[in-house]
């Protein structure tokens, strides 16, 4: 293929994009909102044609999405009683959201977040890449070969191309499943080193949370095995980097990363005792809004209350309710800004339920006469999460120490039978973790809170909303992404076409003759930790947004993504022009939508 042929293909490709024929997914059958909610390849649509709440005619300029990971309305009810006051979320009930993934009615956080970040269902464990066809729910069509494992554009990437500021806030490591799905593309949510690298090179304006261990190499106390120090990359790119509440509060403008823990941040209930230097979720949200709102073009922000999920995994009601209340405070911060601004849409919803919490338990023979005090009083004495109690217990798992720490930090007189159950479930570390064992036994024997699982659940979750023309009724999680994209003025399919061009469609694989022609490509995996795509004399490091040619380094508007299962590599559309030595064509930077 010579340069002339490549240029003809480029022209044809642009034409197809403008006709809307490239990168589109199979739409929802029988859905009158197909044009609005492109990207969902399901043929089963269990929504009721997502309605829009009558409201202001104001144009939506900003969108704030808040996710209390892994919970249901049981936690909301418990939080209202525990606090003794109405919640911010009580005023925002708008509908429900279905959560199933491509391969299971029980989603995980990465596939759930992929759905509402990209508009596509995917396989559990995948992060904003297309699903595998190995196992697909009967509700869904099998994904096309083109879709499988391919990177899927997110609403953050679309908003960024639209010129808007972008931000991520979480109480987990920022490379964890939910935030990862907005800023990276990989088929294994556990590969957090690669996720963090992609996130750094995505150019997100504000990132607050935990997980700095994935920024720095092992030699410096981190987790990175490639030797790179991504903190230095951030500083070189003009970011401010902070690691305490006080430093965060001193930020007044500009791009910023704030990572406040090596791994996850502390549970809200533990913060005062175990991590007083860490900011709250509401404080991080407030600062993110303050910084992002200075962009005249608007912003998109995703905030995750990550640890409601972990509390419910542990069957720990005090941990769950306090982290949910901390999340509600973050929602209040977002809504107060939206009230003043008038052009901000606030959407909140869990990604799925976890734990199957019930208010009332069959372990209580008098549960039908349960009072509010019966529900709340046992929780009021709990001053640490079960993980915090386990930390206090340490290596001394004697009866005496376990009982003493449960009494000191939970105000509960554990019996010998309780401790026997705890140790049997813990089984010297061979069974449940100590914190799970403690919370399971104490919840069952000393509270009226019931649980069905330590895992995820498959039912619908609540939708809460505030702002102009918010969606209402029952919707699928994929519809959220399409709605956000439409309101912010871009199309997700067009964004996909702009950011993720499969190199094999335009260049020939290196023929192995010892020289690489200008239209041949090779994925160089000599350094397995840092593969490099080579096209002619151009170099494009995988998981970065840079192209190097003739000694000049160009920053691209998206990252280079490698899909190991298929062997395909994807590059931003603008890289084609740079590789061919022509002026980058920016025609797709802004897509007009009706």
Coordinates of C-alpha atoms in Angstrom, one line a residue:
X1 CA 0.0 0.0 0.0
X2 CA 1.6 3.3 -1.1
X3 CA 1.0 6.8 0.3
X4 CA -1.5 7.7 -2.4
X5 CA -3.6 4.6 -1.6
X6 CA -3.4 5.5 2.1
X7 CA -4.6 9.0 1.5
X8 CA -7.5 7.7 -0.6
X9 CA -8.5 5.5 2.2
X10 CA -8.3 8.4 4.7
X11 CA -10.7 10.4 2.5
X12 CA -13.1 7.4 2.3
X13 CA -12.9 6.9 6.0
X14 CA -13.8 10.5 6.8
X15 CA -16.7 10.2 4.5
X16 CA -18.0 7.1 6.1
X17 CA -17.7 8.7 9.5
X18 CA -19.7 11.6 8.5
X19 CA -22.4 9.3 7.2
X20 CA -22.4 7.6 10.6
X21 CA -21.5 4.2 9.2
X22 CA -18.2 3.5 11.0
X23 CA -17.9 2.3 14.6
X24 CA -21.6 2.0 15.2
X25 CA -23.0 -0.8 17.4
X26 CA -26.1 -2.9 17.0
X27 CA -28.9 -0.7 18.5
X28 CA -31.6 -1.7 20.9
X29 CA -34.5 -3.3 19.0
X30 CA -37.8 -1.6 19.4
X31 CA -36.4 1.3 21.3
X32 CA -37.7 4.7 20.2
X33 CA -34.7 6.3 21.8
X34 CA -32.1 4.4 19.7
X35 CA -30.8 7.6 18.2
X36 CA -30.2 9.1 21.6
X37 CA -28.7 6.0 23.2
X38 CA -26.3 4.6 20.7
X39 CA -23.9 2.0 21.8
X40 CA -26.0 -0.5 23.6
X41 CA -25.9 -3.8 21.5
X42 CA -28.6 -5.5 23.5
X43 CA -31.7 -6.7 21.6
X44 CA -33.6 -7.0 24.8
X45 CA -34.8 -3.7 26.2
X46 CA -36.4 -3.7 29.6
X47 CA -36.6 0.0 30.0
X48 CA -39.8 2.0 29.5
X49 CA -38.4 4.4 27.0
X50 CA -36.6 6.7 29.4
X51 CA -38.7 9.7 30.1
X52 CA -37.4 13.2 30.9
X53 CA -38.5 15.2 33.8
X54 CA -40.1 18.5 32.8
X55 CA -37.9 21.3 34.0
X56 CA -35.7 24.2 33.0
X57 CA -35.0 25.0 29.3
X58 CA -31.4 25.7 30.4
X59 CA -28.7 24.0 28.4
X60 CA -26.8 21.4 30.3
X61 CA -23.2 22.5 30.4
X62 CA -21.8 20.3 33.2
X63 CA -22.6 16.8 34.3
X64 CA -21.7 15.3 37.7
X65 CA -22.2 11.5 38.1
X66 CA -22.0 10.1 41.6
X67 CA -21.9 6.3 42.3
X68 CA -22.3 4.8 45.7
X69 CA -20.7 1.5 44.7
X70 CA -22.6 -1.7 45.6
X71 CA -25.8 -0.8 47.5
X72 CA -29.6 -0.6 47.3
X73 CA -32.4 1.4 48.9
X74 CA -32.0 -0.7 52.1
X75 CA -28.9 1.3 52.8
X76 CA -30.7 4.6 52.0
X77 CA -33.5 3.7 54.5
X78 CA -31.0 2.6 57.1
X79 CA -29.0 5.9 56.6
X80 CA -32.1 8.0 57.1
X81 CA -32.9 6.3 60.4
X82 CA -29.3 6.3 61.6
X83 CA -28.8 10.0 60.9
X84 CA -32.3 11.0 62.2
X85 CA -32.7 13.4 59.2
X86 CA -33.8 13.3 55.6
X87 CA -31.0 12.7 53.1
X88 CA -30.1 14.8 50.1
X89 CA -30.9 11.8 48.0
X90 CA -34.4 11.6 49.4
X91 CA -35.3 14.6 47.3
X92 CA -33.9 13.2 44.1
X93 CA -35.6 9.8 43.6
X94 CA -36.2 9.6 39.8
X95 CA -36.3 5.9 38.8
X96 CA -34.5 2.6 38.6
X97 CA -31.5 1.2 36.7
X98 CA -30.9 -2.3 35.4
X99 CA -27.4 -3.6 36.0
X100 CA -26.7 -6.9 34.2
X101 CA -23.5 -7.4 32.3
X102 CA -22.9 -9.1 29.0
X103 CA -22.2 -12.5 30.5
X104 CA -24.1 -12.5 33.8
X105 CA -27.2 -11.1 35.6
X106 CA -24.7 -10.4 38.4
X107 CA -22.4 -7.7 37.2
X108 CA -19.1 -6.7 38.6
X109 CA -18.0 -3.1 39.0
X110 CA -15.8 -2.9 36.0
X111 CA -18.5 -4.1 33.5
X112 CA -21.2 -2.0 35.2
X113 CA -19.0 1.1 35.0
X114 CA -18.2 0.3 31.4
X115 CA -21.9 0.3 30.7
X116 CA -22.6 3.8 32.0
X117 CA -19.3 5.2 30.8
X118 CA -19.4 3.9 27.2
X119 CA -23.0 2.7 26.5
X120 CA -21.9 -0.9 26.0
X121 CA -22.5 -4.0 27.9
X122 CA -19.3 -6.0 28.5
X123 CA -17.9 -9.0 30.1
X124 CA -17.3 -9.1 33.9
X125 CA -13.7 -8.0 34.6
X126 CA -13.4 -6.0 31.4
X127 CA -12.7 -2.2 31.6
X128 CA -14.2 -0.2 28.7
X129 CA -13.4 -2.8 26.1
X130 CA -15.9 -4.8 24.1
X131 CA -17.1 -8.1 25.4
X132 CA -15.9 -11.6 24.7
X133 CA -18.2 -13.9 22.9
X134 CA -17.3 -16.8 25.1
X135 CA -20.3 -16.4 27.3
X136 CA -23.2 -14.1 26.5
X137 CA -26.6 -13.7 28.2
X138 CA -29.6 -15.0 26.3
X139 CA -30.9 -11.4 26.5
X140 CA -28.2 -10.2 24.2
X141 CA -26.8 -10.7 20.8
X142 CA -23.3 -12.1 20.5
X143 CA -20.8 -9.3 19.9
X144 CA -19.3 -8.9 16.5
X145 CA -15.7 -9.9 15.9
X146 CA -14.9 -6.2 15.4
X147 CA -16.4 -5.3 18.8
X148 CA -14.7 -8.0 20.9
X149 CA -11.9 -6.7 23.1
X150 CA -11.9 -3.4 21.2
X151 CA -11.5 -0.1 23.2
X152 CA -14.8 1.7 23.8
X153 CA -14.8 5.5 24.0
X154 CA -16.0 6.9 27.4
X155 CA -18.0 10.0 28.3
X156 CA -14.8 11.4 29.8
X157 CA -13.0 11.0 26.5
X158 CA -15.9 12.5 24.6
X159 CA -16.2 15.4 27.0
X160 CA -12.5 16.1 26.7
X161 CA -12.6 16.2 22.9
X162 CA -15.5 18.6 23.3
X163 CA -13.2 21.0 25.2
X164 CA -14.6 20.3 28.6
X165 CA -12.7 19.9 31.8
X166 CA -12.8 16.4 33.3
X167 CA -12.4 14.8 36.7
X168 CA -12.5 11.6 38.7
X169 CA -12.9 11.3 42.5
X170 CA -13.0 8.0 44.5
X171 CA -12.2 6.7 47.9
X172 CA -10.7 3.5 46.4
X173 CA -7.5 3.4 44.5
X174 CA -8.2 5.6 41.4
X175 CA -7.1 2.6 39.3
X176 CA -9.9 0.5 40.8
X177 CA -12.7 -0.8 38.6
X178 CA -15.2 2.1 38.6
X179 CA -12.9 5.1 38.0
X180 CA -10.8 2.9 35.7
X181 CA -13.7 2.4 33.3
X182 CA -13.9 6.1 32.6
X183 CA -10.2 6.5 31.8
X184 CA -8.7 3.2 30.5
X185 CA -9.2 0.3 28.2
X186 CA -8.1 -3.2 29.3
X187 CA -9.6 -6.7 29.5
X188 CA -8.4 -7.3 33.1
X189 CA -9.5 -4.9 35.9
X190 CA -6.7 -6.3 38.1
X191 CA -3.9 -4.9 35.9
X192 CA -3.8 -1.6 37.8
X193 CA -0.3 -0.6 36.7
X194 CA -1.5 -0.5 33.1
X195 CA -4.7 1.2 34.1
X196 CA -2.9 3.9 36.0
X197 CA -0.5 4.5 33.1
X198 CA -3.4 5.0 30.7
X199 CA -5.2 7.2 33.2
X200 CA -2.1 9.5 33.5
X201 CA -1.8 9.8 29.8
X202 CA -5.5 10.4 29.2
X203 CA -5.0 14.0 30.4
X204 CA -7.9 14.1 33.0
X205 CA -7.9 17.5 34.6
X206 CA -8.5 16.5 38.3
X207 CA -8.0 13.1 39.9
X208 CA -8.5 12.6 43.7
X209 CA -8.5 9.4 45.6
X210 CA -6.1 6.6 46.7
X211 CA -3.5 4.4 45.0
X212 CA -0.3 6.2 44.6
X213 CA 1.6 2.9 44.8
X214 CA 0.6 2.4 41.1
X215 CA 2.3 5.6 40.2
X216 CA 5.8 4.8 41.4
X217 CA 8.3 1.9 40.8
X218 CA 9.0 -0.9 43.1
X219 CA 12.5 0.5 43.8
X220 CA 10.8 3.5 45.4
X221 CA 8.3 1.6 47.4
X222 CA 5.5 1.4 44.8
X223 CA 4.0 -1.4 42.7
X224 CA 5.2 -0.5 39.2
X225 CA 7.3 -3.2 37.6
X226 CA 8.2 -1.2 34.5
X227 CA 10.5 1.1 36.3
X228 CA 8.5 4.2 35.3
X229 CA 7.7 7.0 37.8
X230 CA 4.3 8.4 36.7
X231 CA 4.4 11.1 39.3
X232 CA 7.2 12.7 37.4
X233 CA 5.1 12.4 34.2
X234 CA 2.3 14.3 35.9
X235 CA 4.6 17.0 37.1
X236 CA 6.2 17.3 33.6
X237 CA 2.8 17.7 32.1
X238 CA 1.9 20.7 34.4
X239 CA -0.1 18.9 37.1
X240 CA 0.0 19.9 40.7
X241 CA 0.4 16.8 42.9
X242 CA -0.8 16.7 46.5
X243 CA -1.1 14.0 49.1
X244 CA -2.9 15.5 52.1
X245 CA -6.2 17.3 52.9
X246 CA -4.4 20.6 53.7
X247 CA -2.4 20.5 50.4
X248 CA -5.6 19.8 48.5
X249 CA -7.5 22.6 50.2
X250 CA -4.7 25.0 49.1
X251 CA -5.3 24.3 45.4
X252 CA -7.0 27.2 43.8
X253 CA -6.8 26.6 40.0
X254 CA -5.2 24.4 37.4
X255 CA -4.8 20.7 36.8
X256 CA -4.3 18.5 39.9
X257 CA -3.8 14.9 41.1
X258 CA -4.3 14.2 44.7
X259 CA -3.6 10.6 45.9
X260 CA -4.0 10.4 49.7
X261 CA -3.1 6.7 50.4
X262 CA -0.8 4.1 49.0
X263 CA -3.7 1.8 48.4
X264 CA -7.4 2.6 49.2
X265 CA -8.4 5.5 51.4
X266 CA -9.7 4.8 54.9
X267 CA -13.4 4.1 55.4
X268 CA -15.3 7.2 56.6
X269 CA -16.0 5.6 60.0
X270 CA -12.2 4.9 60.4
X271 CA -10.8 8.2 59.1
X272 CA -10.7 10.1 62.4
X273 CA -8.9 7.2 64.3
X274 CA -6.7 5.8 61.5
X275 CA -6.2 8.4 58.8
X276 CA -7.0 11.9 60.0
X277 CA -4.9 13.5 57.2
X278 CA -7.2 12.2 54.5
X279 CA -10.0 14.3 53.1
X280 CA -13.6 13.2 53.1
X281 CA -15.4 12.4 49.9
X282 CA -17.4 15.6 50.2
X283 CA -14.2 17.6 50.5
X284 CA -12.7 16.0 47.5
X285 CA -15.9 16.6 45.5
X286 CA -16.1 20.2 46.5
X287 CA -12.5 20.9 45.5
X288 CA -12.9 19.0 42.2
X289 CA -16.0 21.1 41.4
X290 CA -14.2 24.3 42.3
X291 CA -11.3 23.6 40.0
X292 CA -13.3 22.1 37.1
X293 CA -16.0 24.8 37.1
X294 CA -13.3 27.4 36.1
X295 CA -13.4 26.0 32.6
X296 CA -15.7 28.2 30.5
X297 CA -16.7 25.2 28.3
X298 CA -18.0 23.2 31.2
X299 CA -17.0 19.9 32.8
X300 CA -17.7 16.3 33.5
X301 CA -17.0 14.8 36.9
X302 CA -17.4 11.2 38.2
X303 CA -17.5 10.7 42.0
X304 CA -17.5 7.3 43.5
X305 CA -18.3 6.4 47.1
X306 CA -16.2 3.3 46.6
X307 CA -16.5 1.6 50.0
X308 CA -20.2 1.3 50.5
X309 CA -19.6 -1.8 48.4
X310 CA -16.8 -3.2 50.5
X311 CA -18.9 -2.6 53.7
X312 CA -21.7 -4.6 52.1
X313 CA -19.3 -7.3 51.0
X314 CA -18.3 -7.6 54.6
X315 CA -21.9 -7.5 55.9
X316 CA -20.8 -4.6 58.1
X317 CA -23.9 -2.3 58.6
X318 CA -22.1 0.5 60.5
X319 CA -19.4 0.7 57.8
X320 CA -22.1 0.7 55.1
X321 CA -24.3 3.3 56.6
X322 CA -21.5 5.8 57.5
X323 CA -19.9 5.5 54.1
X324 CA -23.3 6.0 52.5
X325 CA -23.9 9.1 54.6
X326 CA -20.5 10.4 53.5
X327 CA -21.6 9.8 49.9
X328 CA -24.8 11.7 50.6
X329 CA -22.7 14.7 51.8
X330 CA -20.9 14.6 48.5
X331 CA -24.2 14.6 46.6
X332 CA -25.2 17.6 48.6
X333 CA -22.0 19.4 47.5
X334 CA -22.8 18.6 43.9
X335 CA -26.5 19.7 44.2
X336 CA -25.6 23.0 45.9
X337 CA -23.3 23.8 43.0
X338 CA -26.0 22.8 40.5
X339 CA -28.6 25.0 42.2
X340 CA -26.4 28.0 41.9
X341 CA -25.1 27.2 38.4
X342 CA -28.4 26.3 36.7
X343 CA -26.7 24.4 33.9
X344 CA -25.5 21.4 35.8
X345 CA -27.1 17.9 35.7
X346 CA -26.5 15.7 38.7
X347 CA -27.0 11.9 38.3
X348 CA -26.5 9.4 41.1
X349 CA -27.0 5.6 41.1
X350 CA -25.3 2.5 42.4
X351 CA -23.5 0.3 39.9
X352 CA -25.1 -2.8 41.4
X353 CA -26.3 -4.0 44.8
X354 CA -23.9 -5.9 47.1
X355 CA -24.6 -8.1 50.2
X356 CA -28.4 -8.2 49.8
X357 CA -29.0 -6.1 53.0
X358 CA -32.4 -6.4 54.5
X359 CA -33.9 -4.4 57.4
X360 CA -35.2 -7.4 59.4
X361 CA -33.6 -10.8 59.7
X362 CA -34.9 -14.3 60.2
X363 CA -32.3 -14.8 62.9
X364 CA -34.5 -12.5 65.0
X365 CA -37.7 -14.4 66.1
X366 CA -39.5 -11.1 66.9
X367 CA -38.6 -9.4 63.6
X368 CA -42.2 -8.4 62.8
X369 CA -42.2 -6.2 65.9
X370 CA -38.9 -4.6 65.1
X371 CA -38.6 -0.9 66.1
X372 CA -36.3 1.8 64.7
X373 CA -34.3 1.6 68.0
X374 CA -33.8 -2.2 67.4
X375 CA -32.3 -1.4 64.1
X376 CA -30.1 1.6 65.0
X377 CA -29.0 1.1 68.6
X378 CA -26.5 -1.7 67.9
X379 CA -24.9 0.4 65.2
X380 CA -24.5 3.5 67.2
X381 CA -21.8 1.9 69.4
X382 CA -19.7 0.9 66.4
X383 CA -16.8 3.4 66.0
X384 CA -14.7 1.5 63.5
X385 CA -15.4 -0.7 60.4
X386 CA -14.9 -4.4 60.8
X387 CA -11.6 -4.0 59.0
X388 CA -10.6 -1.4 61.5
X389 CA -11.5 -3.8 64.4
X390 CA -9.5 -6.5 62.7
X391 CA -6.6 -4.1 62.5
X392 CA -6.9 -3.4 66.3
X393 CA -7.0 -7.2 66.9
X394 CA -3.9 -7.7 64.9
X395 CA -2.1 -11.1 65.2
X396 CA -3.5 -11.8 68.7
X397 CA -6.7 -13.8 67.8
X398 CA -7.2 -15.0 71.3
X399 CA -10.7 -15.1 72.8
X400 CA -9.8 -12.4 75.2
X401 CA -8.4 -10.0 72.7
X402 CA -11.2 -10.5 70.1
X403 CA -13.8 -9.9 72.8
X404 CA -11.9 -6.9 74.2
X405 CA -11.6 -5.1 70.8
X406 CA -15.2 -5.8 69.8
X407 CA -16.3 -4.3 73.1
X408 CA -13.9 -1.3 72.8
X409 CA -14.8 -0.4 69.2
X410 CA -18.3 -1.8 68.7
X411 CA -19.7 -1.6 72.2
X412 CA -20.9 -5.2 72.0
X413 CA -20.3 -7.9 74.5
X414 CA -19.4 -10.8 72.2
X415 CA -20.0 -14.2 73.8
X416 CA -17.7 -17.2 73.7
X417 CA -20.0 -18.7 71.2
X418 CA -19.7 -15.6 69.0
X419 CA -15.9 -15.8 69.1
X420 CA -16.0 -19.5 68.4
X421 CA -18.1 -18.9 65.3
X422 CA -15.8 -16.1 64.2
X423 CA -12.7 -18.2 64.5
X424 CA -14.4 -21.2 62.8
X425 CA -15.3 -19.0 59.8
X426 CA -11.9 -17.3 59.8
X427 CA -10.2 -20.7 60.1
X428 CA -6.6 -19.3 60.7
X429 CA -6.9 -17.3 57.5
X430 CA -8.1 -20.2 55.4
X431 CA -11.7 -19.1 55.4
X432 CA -13.3 -15.7 55.4
X433 CA -11.0 -12.7 56.2
X434 CA -11.1 -11.8 59.9
X435 CA -13.1 -8.6 59.3
X436 CA -15.7 -10.6 57.2
X437 CA -16.0 -13.2 59.9
X438 CA -16.4 -10.6 62.7
X439 CA -19.1 -8.7 60.9
X440 CA -21.0 -11.7 59.7
X441 CA -21.3 -13.2 63.2
X442 CA -22.0 -9.9 65.0
X443 CA -24.6 -8.8 62.4
X444 CA -26.4 -12.1 62.7
X445 CA -26.2 -12.4 66.5
X446 CA -26.4 -8.8 67.7
X447 CA -28.3 -6.8 65.1
X448 CA -31.6 -7.1 63.2
X449 CA -29.9 -6.4 59.8
X450 CA -30.1 -9.4 57.5
X451 CA -27.8 -10.3 54.5
X452 CA -28.1 -12.8 51.7
X453 CA -24.5 -12.9 50.4
X454 CA -21.0 -11.5 50.6
X455 CA -21.1 -11.0 46.9
X456 CA -23.0 -8.9 44.3
X457 CA -26.8 -9.0 43.5
X458 CA -28.6 -8.8 40.2
X459 CA -31.7 -6.6 41.0
X460 CA -32.3 -3.0 39.7
X461 CA -30.9 -0.1 41.7
X462 CA -32.2 3.4 42.4
X463 CA -31.7 6.4 40.1
X464 CA -31.4 9.8 41.8
X465 CA -31.2 13.0 39.8
X466 CA -31.3 16.8 40.0
X467 CA -31.0 19.5 37.3
X468 CA -32.4 20.4 33.9
X469 CA -34.3 17.6 32.0
X470 CA -33.0 14.7 34.0
X471 CA -33.9 11.2 33.0
X472 CA -36.7 9.4 34.9
X473 CA -38.4 6.0 35.0
X474 CA -36.7 2.7 34.5
X475 CA -33.6 2.7 32.3
X476 CA -30.7 0.4 31.4
X477 CA -27.3 1.3 32.7
X478 CA -26.0 1.7 29.1
X479 CA -28.6 4.4 28.4
X480 CA -26.9 6.7 31.0
X481 CA -23.8 7.1 28.8
X482 CA -25.8 7.9 25.7
X483 CA -27.8 10.4 27.6
X484 CA -24.8 12.2 29.0
X485 CA -23.1 12.3 25.6
X486 CA -26.1 13.7 23.9
X487 CA -26.6 16.4 26.5
X488 CA -22.9 17.4 26.4
X489 CA -23.0 17.6 22.6
X490 CA -21.1 14.6 21.3
X491 CA -21.8 11.1 20.0
X492 CA -20.1 8.1 21.5
X493 CA -19.9 6.2 18.3
X494 CA -18.2 9.2 16.6
X495 CA -15.8 9.5 19.6
X496 CA -14.9 5.8 19.1
X497 CA -14.2 6.5 15.4
X498 CA -12.0 9.5 16.4
X499 CA -10.0 7.8 19.1
X500 CA -9.7 4.1 18.2
X501 CA -8.6 3.2 14.7
X502 CA -7.4 -0.4 14.3
X503 CA -4.0 -0.1 12.6
X504 CA -4.4 -3.2 10.5
X505 CA -7.2 -1.4 8.5
X506 CA -4.7 1.1 7.2
X507 CA -1.3 -0.5 7.4
X508 CA 0.2 -3.9 6.5
X509 CA 1.8 -6.1 9.2
X510 CA 5.6 -6.1 8.9
X511 CA 6.6 -8.9 6.5
X512 CA 9.7 -9.9 8.4
X513 CA 12.2 -9.1 5.6
X514 CA 14.4 -7.1 8.0
X515 CA 13.2 -3.7 7.0
X516 CA 10.0 -1.8 7.8
X517 CA 8.5 0.1 4.9
X518 CA 6.6 3.3 5.6
X519 CA 3.2 1.5 5.4
X520 CA 4.2 -1.5 7.6
X521 CA 3.6 -1.8 11.3
X522 CA 5.1 -3.9 14.0
X523 CA 4.3 -4.2 17.7
X524 CA 7.7 -4.3 19.4
X525 CA 7.4 -6.3 22.6
X526 CA 11.1 -6.4 23.3
X527 CA 10.3 -4.6 26.6
X528 CA 7.2 -6.6 27.6
X529 CA 6.3 -4.0 30.2
X530 CA 6.4 -1.2 27.6
X531 CA 5.5 -2.4 24.1
X532 CA 5.9 0.1 21.3
X533 CA 3.9 0.2 18.1
X534 CA 6.2 1.1 15.1
X535 CA 4.6 2.3 11.9
X536 CA 7.2 3.2 9.3
X537 CA 9.6 5.5 11.2
X538 CA 7.0 6.5 13.7
X539 CA 6.9 5.2 17.3
X540 CA 3.7 5.0 19.4
X541 CA 4.2 3.6 22.9
X542 CA 1.3 1.5 24.1
X543 CA -1.0 3.0 26.8
X544 CA 0.4 6.5 26.2
X545 CA -0.9 9.4 24.1
X546 CA 2.4 10.2 22.3
X547 CA 3.8 9.7 18.8
X548 CA 7.5 10.1 18.1
X549 CA 8.7 10.8 14.6
X550 CA 11.8 12.5 13.2
X551 CA 12.9 13.3 16.8
X552 CA 9.7 15.2 17.5
X553 CA 7.2 14.0 20.2
X554 CA 3.5 14.8 19.5
X555 CA 0.8 14.5 22.1
X556 CA -2.3 12.8 20.7
X557 CA -5.9 13.4 21.8
X558 CA -6.2 9.8 22.9
X559 CA -4.1 6.8 24.0
X560 CA -2.7 3.9 22.1
X561 CA -4.5 0.7 23.1
X562 CA -3.3 -2.9 22.6
X563 CA -5.7 -5.8 22.9
X564 CA -3.5 -8.9 23.6
X565 CA -6.2 -11.5 23.0
X566 CA -6.8 -10.3 19.4
X567 CA -3.4 -8.9 18.8
X568 CA -4.9 -5.7 17.5
X569 CA -3.6 -2.2 18.2
X570 CA -5.7 1.0 18.2
X571 CA -4.6 4.5 17.6
X572 CA -6.3 7.9 17.5
X573 CA -7.4 9.0 14.0
X574 CA -5.2 12.1 14.1
X575 CA -2.1 9.8 14.3
X576 CA -2.8 8.7 10.6
X577 CA -2.0 12.2 9.4
X578 CA 1.1 12.6 11.5
X579 CA 2.4 9.2 10.3
X580 CA 1.8 10.2 6.7
X581 CA 3.4 13.6 7.2
X582 CA 0.3 15.7 6.6
X583 CA -1.4 18.2 8.8
X584 CA -3.6 16.5 11.5
X585 CA -7.3 16.5 10.4
X586 CA -9.4 17.7 13.3
X587 CA -12.7 17.3 11.6
X588 CA -14.1 14.9 14.2
X589 CA -13.0 16.9 17.3
X590 CA -16.5 18.3 17.7
X591 CA -19.5 16.3 16.6
X592 CA -22.8 18.1 16.3
X593 CA -25.8 16.1 17.6
X594 CA -29.5 16.9 17.4

